[in-house]
CSV table of C-alpha atoms in Angstrom, one decimal:
chain,number,residue,atom,x,y,z
W,1,MET,CA,221.4,-129.1,40.1
W,2,LYS,CA,225.0,-129.7,41.8
W,3,LYS,CA,225.0,-130.8,45.7
W,4,ARG,CA,225.2,-128.0,47.8
W,5,PHE,CA,227.3,-128.2,51.2
W,6,ALA,CA,228.0,-125.4,53.8
W,7,VAL,CA,230.4,-124.8,56.3
W,8,VAL,CA,229.6,-122.3,59.0
W,9,LEU,CA,232.7,-121.0,60.9
W,10,ALA,CA,231.9,-121.0,64.6
W,11,ALA,CA,235.0,-121.5,66.3
W,12,GLY,CA,236.2,-118.0,67.5
W,13,LYS,CA,236.1,-117.0,71.0
W,14,GLY,CA,235.1,-113.4,70.2
W,15,THR,CA,237.6,-111.4,72.8
W,16,ARG,CA,236.2,-108.3,71.7
W,17,MET,CA,233.0,-109.1,72.8
W,18,LYS,CA,234.6,-109.0,76.7
W,19,SER,CA,231.7,-111.5,77.4
W,20,ASP,CA,231.3,-115.0,79.3
W,21,LEU,CA,229.1,-116.0,76.4
W,22,TYR,CA,230.6,-117.5,73.0
W,23,LYS,CA,230.3,-114.8,70.6
W,24,VAL,CA,228.3,-116.4,68.1
W,25,LEU,CA,225.5,-117.2,70.8
W,26,HIS,CA,225.2,-113.6,71.1
W,27,PRO,CA,221.3,-112.7,70.1
W,28,VAL,CA,220.0,-110.5,67.8
W,29,CYS,CA,216.6,-109.8,67.9
W,30,GLY,CA,216.4,-112.7,70.5
W,31,LYS,CA,218.0,-115.3,68.2
W,32,PRO,CA,221.6,-116.5,68.5
W,33,MET,CA,223.6,-114.8,65.8
W,34,VAL,CA,224.9,-118.7,64.3
W,35,GLN,CA,221.0,-119.5,64.8
W,36,HIS,CA,220.2,-116.7,62.0
W,37,ILE,CA,222.9,-118.1,59.8
W,38,VAL,CA,221.8,-121.8,59.8
W,39,ASP,CA,218.1,-121.0,59.7
W,40,GLN,CA,218.8,-118.8,56.4
W,41,LEU,CA,221.0,-121.8,54.9
W,42,LYS,CA,218.4,-124.3,55.7
W,43,GLN,CA,216.3,-122.6,53.3
W,44,CYS,CA,218.9,-122.4,50.2
W,45,GLN,CA,218.5,-126.3,50.0
W,46,ILE,CA,221.8,-127.0,51.4
W,47,ASP,CA,221.9,-130.8,51.6
W,48,GLU,CA,224.7,-131.1,54.1
W,49,MET,CA,226.1,-128.3,56.6
W,50,VAL,CA,228.9,-128.4,58.9
W,51,THR,CA,229.5,-126.2,61.7
W,52,ILE,CA,233.1,-125.7,62.9
W,53,VAL,CA,233.2,-125.3,66.7
W,54,GLY,CA,235.9,-124.5,69.3
W,55,HIS,CA,235.4,-122.1,72.1
W,56,GLY,CA,232.2,-123.4,73.8
W,57,ALA,CA,231.6,-126.2,71.6
W,58,GLU,CA,228.9,-127.6,73.7
W,59,LYS,CA,227.0,-124.6,73.9
W,60,VAL,CA,226.7,-124.1,70.2
W,61,LYS,CA,225.6,-128.0,69.9
W,62,ASP,CA,222.9,-127.4,72.3
W,63,GLN,CA,221.7,-124.3,70.4
W,64,LEU,CA,222.1,-126.0,67.2
W,65,GLY,CA,220.9,-129.6,67.9
W,66,ASP,CA,221.0,-132.2,65.2
W,67,ARG,CA,220.3,-129.9,62.3
W,68,VAL,CA,223.8,-129.7,61.4
W,69,LYS,CA,227.1,-131.5,61.8
W,70,TYR,CA,230.0,-130.6,63.6
W,71,ALA,CA,233.8,-130.2,63.4
W,72,LEU,CA,236.0,-129.2,66.0
W,73,GLN,CA,238.7,-126.7,65.6
W,74,GLU,CA,241.1,-127.2,68.8
W,75,GLU,CA,243.4,-124.4,68.1
W,76,GLN,CA,242.2,-121.3,66.0
W,77,LEU,CA,245.1,-121.1,63.6
W,78,GLY,CA,242.9,-119.0,60.9
W,79,THR,CA,239.9,-119.3,58.6
W,80,ALA,CA,241.3,-121.6,56.4
W,81,HIS,CA,242.6,-124.0,59.1
W,82,ALA,CA,238.9,-123.7,60.4
W,83,VAL,CA,237.4,-125.1,57.1
W,84,MET,CA,240.0,-127.8,56.9
W,85,GLN,CA,238.4,-129.4,60.0
W,86,ALA,CA,235.4,-130.3,57.8
W,87,GLU,CA,237.6,-132.3,55.5
W,88,GLN,CA,236.4,-135.4,56.9
W,89,ALA,CA,232.6,-134.7,56.2
W,90,LEU,CA,233.1,-133.3,52.9
W,91,VAL,CA,236.2,-134.5,51.1
W,92,ASN,CA,235.9,-136.2,47.6
W,93,LYS,CA,232.3,-134.8,47.5
W,94,GLN,CA,231.1,-133.2,44.6
W,95,GLY,CA,229.2,-130.1,44.5
W,96,ILE,CA,229.3,-126.4,46.0
W,97,THR,CA,230.5,-125.4,49.1
W,98,MET,CA,229.5,-122.2,50.8
W,99,VAL,CA,231.5,-120.7,53.6
W,100,VAL,CA,229.9,-118.5,55.9
W,101,CYS,CA,230.9,-116.9,59.1
W,102,GLY,CA,228.8,-117.6,62.2
W,103,ASP,CA,229.1,-113.9,63.2
W,104,THR,CA,227.0,-112.3,60.1
W,105,PRO,CA,223.2,-112.6,61.1
W,106,LEU,CA,222.0,-110.1,58.8
W,107,LEU,CA,223.0,-112.2,55.8
W,108,THR,CA,219.6,-113.3,53.9
W,109,LYS,CA,218.6,-116.5,51.8
W,110,SER,CA,218.2,-113.7,49.1
W,111,THR,CA,221.4,-112.6,49.1
W,112,MET,CA,223.0,-116.5,49.4
W,113,ASP,CA,220.9,-117.7,46.6
W,114,ALA,CA,222.2,-114.9,44.3
W,115,LEU,CA,225.9,-115.8,45.1
W,116,LEU,CA,225.4,-119.5,44.5
W,117,GLU,CA,223.4,-118.7,41.2
W,118,HIS,CA,226.5,-116.5,40.3
W,119,HIS,CA,229.0,-119.0,41.2
W,120,GLU,CA,227.1,-121.8,38.8
W,121,SER,CA,226.4,-119.4,36.1
W,122,THR,CA,230.0,-118.4,35.8
W,123,ASN,CA,231.4,-122.2,35.9
W,124,ALA,CA,233.6,-120.8,38.8
W,125,LYS,CA,236.0,-122.9,40.9
W,126,ALA,CA,235.4,-120.2,43.6
W,127,THR,CA,233.3,-116.9,44.2
W,128,VAL,CA,233.8,-114.4,46.6
W,129,LEU,CA,230.7,-112.2,48.0
W,130,THR,CA,232.0,-108.8,48.2
W,131,ALA,CA,230.5,-105.2,48.9
W,132,ASN,CA,231.4,-101.6,48.8
W,133,ALA,CA,232.1,-100.1,52.3
W,134,GLU,CA,232.4,-96.6,52.9
W,135,ASP,CA,234.8,-97.4,55.5
W,136,PRO,CA,236.5,-100.6,54.7
W,137,THR,CA,239.1,-100.4,57.8
W,138,GLY,CA,239.4,-103.9,59.0
W,139,TYR,CA,238.0,-105.4,56.1
W,140,GLY,CA,240.0,-107.6,53.8
W,141,ARG,CA,240.2,-105.8,50.3
W,142,VAL,CA,239.5,-107.1,46.8
W,143,LEU,CA,242.0,-106.5,44.3
W,144,ARG,CA,241.0,-107.0,40.6
W,145,ASN,CA,243.1,-106.9,37.6
W,146,SER,CA,242.8,-104.8,34.8
W,147,GLN,CA,240.2,-107.0,33.4
W,148,GLN,CA,238.3,-106.5,36.6
W,149,ARG,CA,238.7,-110.1,37.5
W,150,VAL,CA,239.5,-111.0,40.9
W,151,GLU,CA,243.1,-111.3,41.4
W,152,LYS,CA,243.7,-111.8,45.0
W,153,ILE,CA,242.3,-110.7,48.6
W,154,VAL,CA,244.7,-108.9,51.0
W,155,GLU,CA,243.9,-108.7,54.6
W,156,HIS,CA,243.4,-105.3,56.0
W,157,LYS,CA,246.4,-105.9,58.5
W,158,ASP,CA,248.9,-107.1,55.4
W,159,ALA,CA,247.5,-104.4,52.9
W,160,THR,CA,250.0,-101.6,51.6
W,161,ASP,CA,248.6,-98.2,51.6
W,162,ILE,CA,247.7,-97.8,47.9
W,163,GLU,CA,245.9,-101.6,48.8
W,164,LYS,CA,243.9,-100.1,52.0
W,165,GLN,CA,242.1,-97.1,49.6
W,166,VAL,CA,240.2,-99.8,47.8
W,167,LYS,CA,236.5,-99.8,49.2
W,168,GLU,CA,235.4,-103.0,47.5
W,169,ILE,CA,235.9,-105.6,50.6
W,170,ASN,CA,235.6,-109.5,51.3
W,171,THR,CA,232.7,-110.4,53.2
W,172,GLY,CA,233.9,-113.5,54.1
W,173,THR,CA,231.5,-115.5,52.4
W,174,TYR,CA,232.3,-117.6,49.6
W,175,CYS,CA,231.3,-120.3,47.2
W,176,PHE,CA,233.9,-123.1,46.2
W,177,ASP,CA,234.1,-126.3,43.8
W,178,ASN,CA,234.0,-128.6,46.6
W,179,GLU,CA,237.0,-130.9,45.8
W,180,VAL,CA,239.1,-127.9,44.6
W,181,LEU,CA,238.5,-126.2,47.9
W,182,PHE,CA,240.0,-129.2,50.1
W,183,ASP,CA,243.0,-129.7,47.5
W,184,THR,CA,243.9,-126.1,47.4
W,185,LEU,CA,243.4,-125.8,51.2
W,186,LYS,CA,246.5,-128.0,51.7
W,187,ARG,CA,248.7,-125.6,49.7
W,188,ILE,CA,248.1,-122.4,52.0
W,189,GLY,CA,250.7,-121.0,54.1
W,190,ASN,CA,251.0,-118.7,57.1
W,191,ASP,CA,253.7,-116.3,56.0
W,192,ASN,CA,251.8,-113.3,56.8
W,193,VAL,CA,251.5,-110.8,59.9
W,194,GLN,CA,249.4,-113.1,62.1
W,195,GLY,CA,251.1,-116.2,61.2
W,196,GLU,CA,247.6,-118.0,60.3
W,197,TYR,CA,246.2,-119.8,57.2
W,198,TYR,CA,243.7,-117.2,55.4
W,199,LEU,CA,240.8,-119.0,53.5
W,200,PRO,CA,241.1,-115.9,50.7
W,201,ASP,CA,244.5,-117.1,50.0
W,202,VAL,CA,243.0,-119.8,48.0
W,203,ILE,CA,241.6,-117.2,45.7
W,204,GLU,CA,245.2,-116.1,44.7
W,205,ILE,CA,246.0,-120.0,44.4
W,206,LEU,CA,243.3,-120.5,42.2
W,207,GLN,CA,243.9,-117.5,40.1
W,208,LYS,CA,247.6,-118.1,39.5
W,209,ASP,CA,246.6,-121.7,38.5
W,210,GLY,CA,244.6,-120.1,35.5
W,211,GLU,CA,241.3,-121.2,37.1
W,212,THR,CA,238.3,-119.1,37.0
W,213,VAL,CA,237.7,-117.4,40.0
W,214,SER,CA,234.6,-114.6,39.8
W,215,ALA,CA,233.1,-112.2,42.7
W,216,TYR,CA,229.2,-111.3,43.4
W,217,GLN,CA,228.9,-107.9,44.7
W,218,THR,CA,225.7,-107.1,46.8
W,219,GLU,CA,224.4,-104.0,46.8
W,220,TYR,CA,223.2,-104.5,50.6
W,221,PHE,CA,226.7,-103.7,52.6
W,222,HIS,CA,224.9,-104.0,55.9
W,223,GLU,CA,223.7,-107.8,55.3
W,224,THR,CA,227.3,-108.6,55.3
W,225,MET,CA,228.5,-106.8,58.5
W,226,GLY,CA,230.7,-109.0,61.0
W,227,VAL,CA,229.8,-108.7,64.7
W,228,ASN,CA,233.0,-108.7,66.9
W,229,ASP,CA,232.0,-106.5,69.7
W,230,ARG,CA,229.2,-105.0,71.4
W,231,VAL,CA,228.9,-101.8,69.0
W,232,ALA,CA,228.6,-104.0,66.0
W,233,LEU,CA,225.8,-106.1,67.9
W,234,SER,CA,223.9,-103.0,68.7
W,235,GLN,CA,224.0,-102.0,64.7
W,236,ALA,CA,223.0,-105.6,63.8
W,237,GLU,CA,220.1,-105.6,65.9
W,238,LYS,CA,218.8,-102.1,64.5
W,239,TRP,CA,219.1,-103.4,61.1
W,240,MET,CA,217.4,-106.6,62.1
W,241,LYS,CA,214.7,-105.0,63.9
W,242,LYS,CA,214.1,-102.7,61.1
W,243,ARG,CA,213.8,-105.8,58.2
W,244,ILE,CA,211.5,-107.6,60.7
W,245,ASN,CA,209.0,-104.5,61.5
W,246,GLU,CA,209.2,-103.3,57.6
W,247,GLN,CA,208.3,-106.7,56.6
W,248,TRP,CA,205.1,-106.9,59.2
W,249,MET,CA,204.3,-103.7,58.1
W,250,ARG,CA,204.0,-104.8,54.2
W,251,GLU,CA,201.9,-107.7,55.5
W,252,GLY,CA,199.1,-105.3,56.9
W,253,VAL,CA,200.2,-105.0,60.5
W,254,SER,CA,200.2,-101.2,61.7
W,255,ILE,CA,203.2,-100.5,64.1
W,256,ILE,CA,202.7,-97.0,65.3
W,257,ASP,CA,206.3,-96.4,66.2
W,258,PRO,CA,208.5,-98.7,64.8
W,259,ASP,CA,211.9,-97.7,66.5
W,260,GLN,CA,209.9,-98.7,69.8
W,261,THR,CA,208.8,-102.0,68.7
W,262,TYR,CA,210.7,-105.2,69.0
W,263,ILE,CA,209.9,-108.2,66.7
W,264,SER,CA,211.5,-112.0,67.0
W,265,PRO,CA,212.2,-113.6,63.5
W,266,ASP,CA,210.0,-116.4,64.3
W,267,THR,CA,207.1,-114.5,65.8
W,268,THR,CA,203.7,-114.2,63.1
W,269,ILE,CA,201.3,-111.3,62.9
W,270,GLY,CA,197.7,-111.3,61.8
W,271,LYS,CA,196.6,-108.6,59.4
W,272,ASP,CA,195.2,-105.4,60.6
W,273,THR,CA,196.9,-106.0,64.0
W,274,ILE,CA,198.1,-102.5,65.6
W,275,LEU,CA,201.4,-102.7,67.7
W,276,TYR,CA,201.8,-99.7,69.9
W,277,PRO,CA,205.2,-98.4,71.4
W,278,GLY,CA,207.0,-100.3,73.8
W,279,THR,CA,206.0,-103.9,72.3
W,280,ILE,CA,208.2,-106.9,72.6
W,281,LEU,CA,207.0,-110.0,70.6
W,282,SER,CA,209.7,-112.7,71.6
W,283,GLY,CA,210.7,-116.3,70.5
W,284,THR,CA,207.7,-118.2,68.8
W,285,THR,CA,204.7,-115.9,69.6
W,286,SER,CA,201.7,-116.0,67.0
W,287,ILE,CA,199.5,-112.8,67.4
W,288,GLY,CA,196.3,-113.1,65.4
W,289,GLU,CA,194.4,-110.5,63.3
W,290,ARG,CA,192.8,-107.4,64.5
W,291,CYS,CA,194.2,-107.5,67.7
W,292,GLN,CA,195.9,-104.4,69.9
W,293,ILE,CA,199.2,-105.0,71.6
W,294,GLY,CA,200.7,-102.3,73.9
W,295,PRO,CA,201.7,-100.0,74.6
W,296,HIS,CA,204.6,-101.3,76.8
W,297,THR,CA,203.9,-105.0,76.4
W,298,GLU,CA,205.9,-108.4,76.7
W,299,ILE,CA,205.0,-111.4,75.0
W,300,LEU,CA,207.3,-114.6,75.0
W,301,ASP,CA,206.6,-118.0,73.2
W,302,SER,CA,202.9,-117.4,73.7
W,303,GLN,CA,199.6,-117.7,71.1
W,304,ILE,CA,197.0,-115.0,71.0
W,305,GLY,CA,193.4,-115.5,69.3
W,306,ASN,CA,192.1,-112.8,66.8
W,307,GLU,CA,190.7,-109.3,67.8
W,308,THR,CA,192.5,-109.6,71.4
W,309,THR,CA,193.8,-106.6,73.3
W,310,VAL,CA,196.9,-106.9,75.7
W,311,LYS,CA,197.9,-103.6,77.1
W,312,GLN,CA,200.7,-102.6,79.2
W,313,SER,CA,201.1,-106.6,80.3
W,314,VAL,CA,203.3,-109.6,80.2
W,315,VAL,CA,202.5,-112.7,78.7
W,316,HIS,CA,205.0,-115.9,78.9
W,317,PHE,CA,204.1,-119.0,77.5
W,318,SER,CA,200.6,-119.0,77.4
W,319,GLU,CA,197.5,-119.6,74.9
W,320,VAL,CA,195.0,-116.8,74.5
W,321,GLY,CA,191.5,-117.2,72.7
W,322,ASN,CA,189.9,-114.7,70.5
W,323,ALA,CA,188.1,-111.3,71.9
W,324,VAL,CA,190.2,-111.5,75.2
W,325,SER,CA,190.9,-108.2,76.9
W,326,ILE,CA,194.1,-108.5,79.2
W,327,GLY,CA,195.5,-105.4,81.1
W,328,PRO,CA,196.5,-103.1,82.1
W,329,TYR,CA,199.5,-104.4,84.2
W,330,SER,CA,198.2,-108.1,83.9
W,331,HIS,CA,201.1,-111.0,84.3
W,332,LEU,CA,200.2,-114.2,82.5
W,333,ARG,CA,202.7,-116.7,83.8
W,334,PRO,CA,203.6,-120.1,82.2
W,335,GLU,CA,201.0,-122.7,81.3
W,336,THR,CA,198.2,-120.3,81.5
W,337,LYS,CA,195.1,-120.7,79.0
W,338,LEU,CA,192.3,-118.3,78.4
W,339,ALA,CA,189.3,-119.2,76.1
W,340,ASP,CA,187.3,-116.5,74.2
W,341,ASN,CA,185.9,-113.6,75.6
W,342,VAL,CA,187.7,-113.5,78.8
W,343,ARG,CA,188.7,-110.6,80.8
W,344,VAL,CA,191.8,-110.3,82.7
W,345,GLY,CA,192.0,-106.8,84.5
W,346,ASN,CA,194.7,-104.5,86.1
W,347,PHE,CA,197.1,-106.1,88.7
W,348,VAL,CA,196.0,-109.9,87.9
W,349,GLU,CA,198.6,-112.5,88.0
W,350,LEU,CA,197.8,-115.8,86.4
W,351,LYS,CA,199.8,-118.9,86.5
W,352,LYS,CA,199.1,-122.8,85.3
W,353,MET,CA,195.5,-122.3,85.1
W,354,SER,CA,192.7,-122.1,82.6
W,355,MET,CA,189.6,-119.6,82.3
W,356,GLY,CA,186.6,-120.6,80.5
W,357,GLU,CA,184.6,-118.7,78.0
W,358,GLY,CA,183.3,-115.5,79.2
W,359,SER,CA,184.9,-115.8,82.5
W,360,LYS,CA,186.5,-112.5,84.2
W,361,ALA,CA,189.0,-111.5,86.9
W,362,SER,CA,189.2,-107.7,86.8
W,363,HIS,CA,191.6,-106.7,89.0
W,364,LEU,CA,193.9,-107.7,91.9
W,365,SER,CA,193.9,-111.2,92.0
W,366,TYR,CA,196.3,-114.2,92.1
W,367,LEU,CA,195.0,-117.2,90.2
W,368,GLY,CA,197.6,-120.2,90.1
W,369,ASP,CA,196.8,-123.9,89.7
W,370,ALA,CA,193.4,-123.6,89.1
W,371,GLU,CA,190.4,-124.5,86.4
W,372,ILE,CA,188.1,-121.5,85.9
W,373,GLY,CA,184.9,-122.8,84.2
W,374,GLU,CA,182.9,-120.4,81.9
W,375,LYS,CA,181.1,-117.5,82.9
W,376,VAL,CA,182.8,-117.3,86.2
W,377,ASN,CA,183.3,-113.7,88.1
W,378,VAL,CA,186.3,-113.6,90.4
W,379,GLY,CA,186.1,-110.5,92.6
W,380,CYS,CA,188.6,-108.0,93.5
W,381,GLY,CA,191.6,-109.4,95.8
W,382,SER,CA,190.8,-113.3,95.3
W,383,ILE,CA,193.3,-115.8,95.8
W,384,THR,CA,193.9,-119.4,95.0
W,385,VAL,CA,196.0,-120.5,97.9
W,386,ASN,CA,197.8,-122.9,96.2
W,387,TYR,CA,201.2,-123.9,98.2
W,388,ASP,CA,201.5,-125.3,101.3
W,389,GLY,CA,205.4,-124.7,101.5
W,390,LYS,CA,206.1,-128.3,99.9
W,391,ASN,CA,203.5,-129.3,97.2
W,392,LYS,CA,201.0,-127.4,94.6
W,393,PHE,CA,197.1,-128.1,95.0
W,394,LEU,CA,194.6,-127.7,92.4
W,395,THR,CA,191.5,-125.2,93.0
W,396,LYS,CA,188.5,-125.7,90.7
W,397,VAL,CA,186.0,-123.0,90.3
W,398,GLU,CA,182.6,-124.4,87.8
W,399,ASP,CA,180.5,-122.8,85.4
W,400,GLY,CA,178.8,-119.8,86.4
W,401,ALA,CA,180.3,-119.2,89.8
W,402,PHE,CA,180.8,-115.9,91.7
W,403,ILE,CA,183.7,-115.4,93.8
W,404,GLY,CA,183.1,-112.3,96.1
W,405,CYS,CA,186.0,-109.7,96.7
W,406,ASN,CA,189.0,-110.5,99.2
W,407,SER,CA,187.9,-114.3,99.2
W,408,ASN,CA,190.9,-117.1,99.9
W,409,LEU,CA,190.4,-120.5,98.2
W,410,ILE,CA,192.5,-122.9,100.1
W,411,ALA,CA,193.4,-125.5,97.8
W,412,PRO,CA,192.3,-128.4,96.9
W,413,VAL,CA,189.0,-127.0,96.8
W,414,THR,CA,186.2,-127.1,94.4
W,415,VAL,CA,183.7,-124.1,94.2
W,416,GLY,CA,180.6,-125.8,92.6
W,417,LYS,CA,178.3,-124.9,89.2
W,418,GLY,CA,176.4,-121.6,90.2
W,419,SER,CA,177.7,-121.0,93.5
W,420,TYR,CA,178.2,-117.7,95.6
W,421,VAL,CA,181.3,-117.4,97.8
W,422,ALA,CA,180.7,-114.3,99.8
W,423,ALA,CA,183.2,-111.3,100.2
W,424,GLY,CA,185.9,-111.7,102.5
W,425,SER,CA,185.7,-115.4,102.9
W,426,THR,CA,188.6,-118.2,103.3
W,427,ILE,CA,187.3,-121.5,101.9
W,428,THR,CA,188.6,-124.8,103.1
W,429,ASP,CA,186.0,-127.0,101.9
W,430,ASN,CA,184.1,-127.9,98.7
W,431,VAL,CA,181.0,-125.5,98.0
W,432,PRO,CA,178.3,-127.8,96.6
W,433,GLN,CA,176.3,-126.5,93.3
W,434,ASP,CA,173.9,-123.6,93.6
W,435,SER,CA,174.9,-122.5,97.3
W,436,LEU,CA,176.2,-119.5,99.0
W,437,ALA,CA,179.4,-120.1,101.2
W,438,ILE,CA,180.3,-117.6,104.0
W,439,ALA,CA,183.4,-118.3,105.8
W,440,ARG,CA,184.2,-115.0,107.9
W,441,GLU,CA,183.5,-114.0,111.4
W,442,ARG,CA,180.2,-111.6,112.4
W,443,GLN,CA,180.9,-108.4,112.4
W,444,THR,CA,181.1,-107.4,116.2
W,445,THR,CA,180.7,-103.4,116.7
W,446,LYS,CA,181.6,-101.7,120.4
W,447,GLU,CA,179.7,-98.5,120.3
W,448,ASN,CA,181.2,-95.6,122.2
W,449,TYR,CA,184.6,-97.3,122.3
W,450,ILE,CA,186.7,-94.6,121.1
W,451,ASN,CA,185.2,-92.3,124.0
W,452,LYS,CA,185.8,-94.8,126.7
W,453,ALA,CA,189.0,-95.2,125.5
């Protein structure tokens, strides 16, 4: 197999987005557009990838890291000029170069593989990915000769009225013989309305040279959609969401209302799990089998075990075991770890803490910077008082302990194994194993107080 290279065009500012955020970094289903493209290309056995950066270059590099090489396009003088910036990295190398725009997040590995295979099978020097558009306004038109071979590609703004009637459009994705590409780029002029160097002009030059130029037409027009404004961004989001949700339903996940369920591309879900409306699964979240998630639940970069229920709750950067019950209205903040069979009920907030197997905090509690053992009961309204205004301190509650309602555990403090803390207590000292700690004033009752007043 010939070596495969890729050039990702990601240098445009994207003024129509009307945003301070660099265009290709706008997310679709939680992942930046350019990251979608790079991830799909990586699956196509690409040997070397060069991303062309310009505006916001450092932020793009921060996103993609060292997975790709970079070339800087200081002035945006057109797509051909952008590809020329990759010359130093790719010149004189034998193989196939795919050129892809960084604002086409819906493009899939299967479509790119089909384009590469078509290019190789036709022995073409250049192959363009095309599609039929019901409304081709704004797209370059693919013009074919009487033998249906690609003759040239004309940009919408440069097209005649007759050419504008053509519905086969250039998607902006190409395959080239790498050596031919960089030789031909040097022959492109900028005699057009925009005064730019257009990459599609390579097609016309090769055609006139008698070289084989082919086109692969995909049946999935929506995959090729470029995102240039917020309207297109919302359309891409809709298509991506539909694709992801259908994938998981085919894998045995029940999604009650797909229109109201959001799953990131990097989330994984086990079979027989049910997702209820309003569920948002973001980042590299992993959901086990036979879970019930939602309604109205947000889970980010967290791992959820099998047979766990999460209702109307927020879970961020946490690890949750099997057969755990969370919610409604719980909040698991970063670095929370729940073992199997834990119960976290309504209006419970957890942060940087762990709970052992079978423990529960059923309602109205805050537990932060804490280690809770197994089979511990934390009563309603209990708090680990972990912050003194400057530093955070650890609270430990050992196995089998019982924390009564409305208790304050002033860290650093340890409640020993099997011990009880009486309701309403403020605990400042360690409680030994198998003890009862009472830290509250005795009740004073003044009889007939109201009558005397």
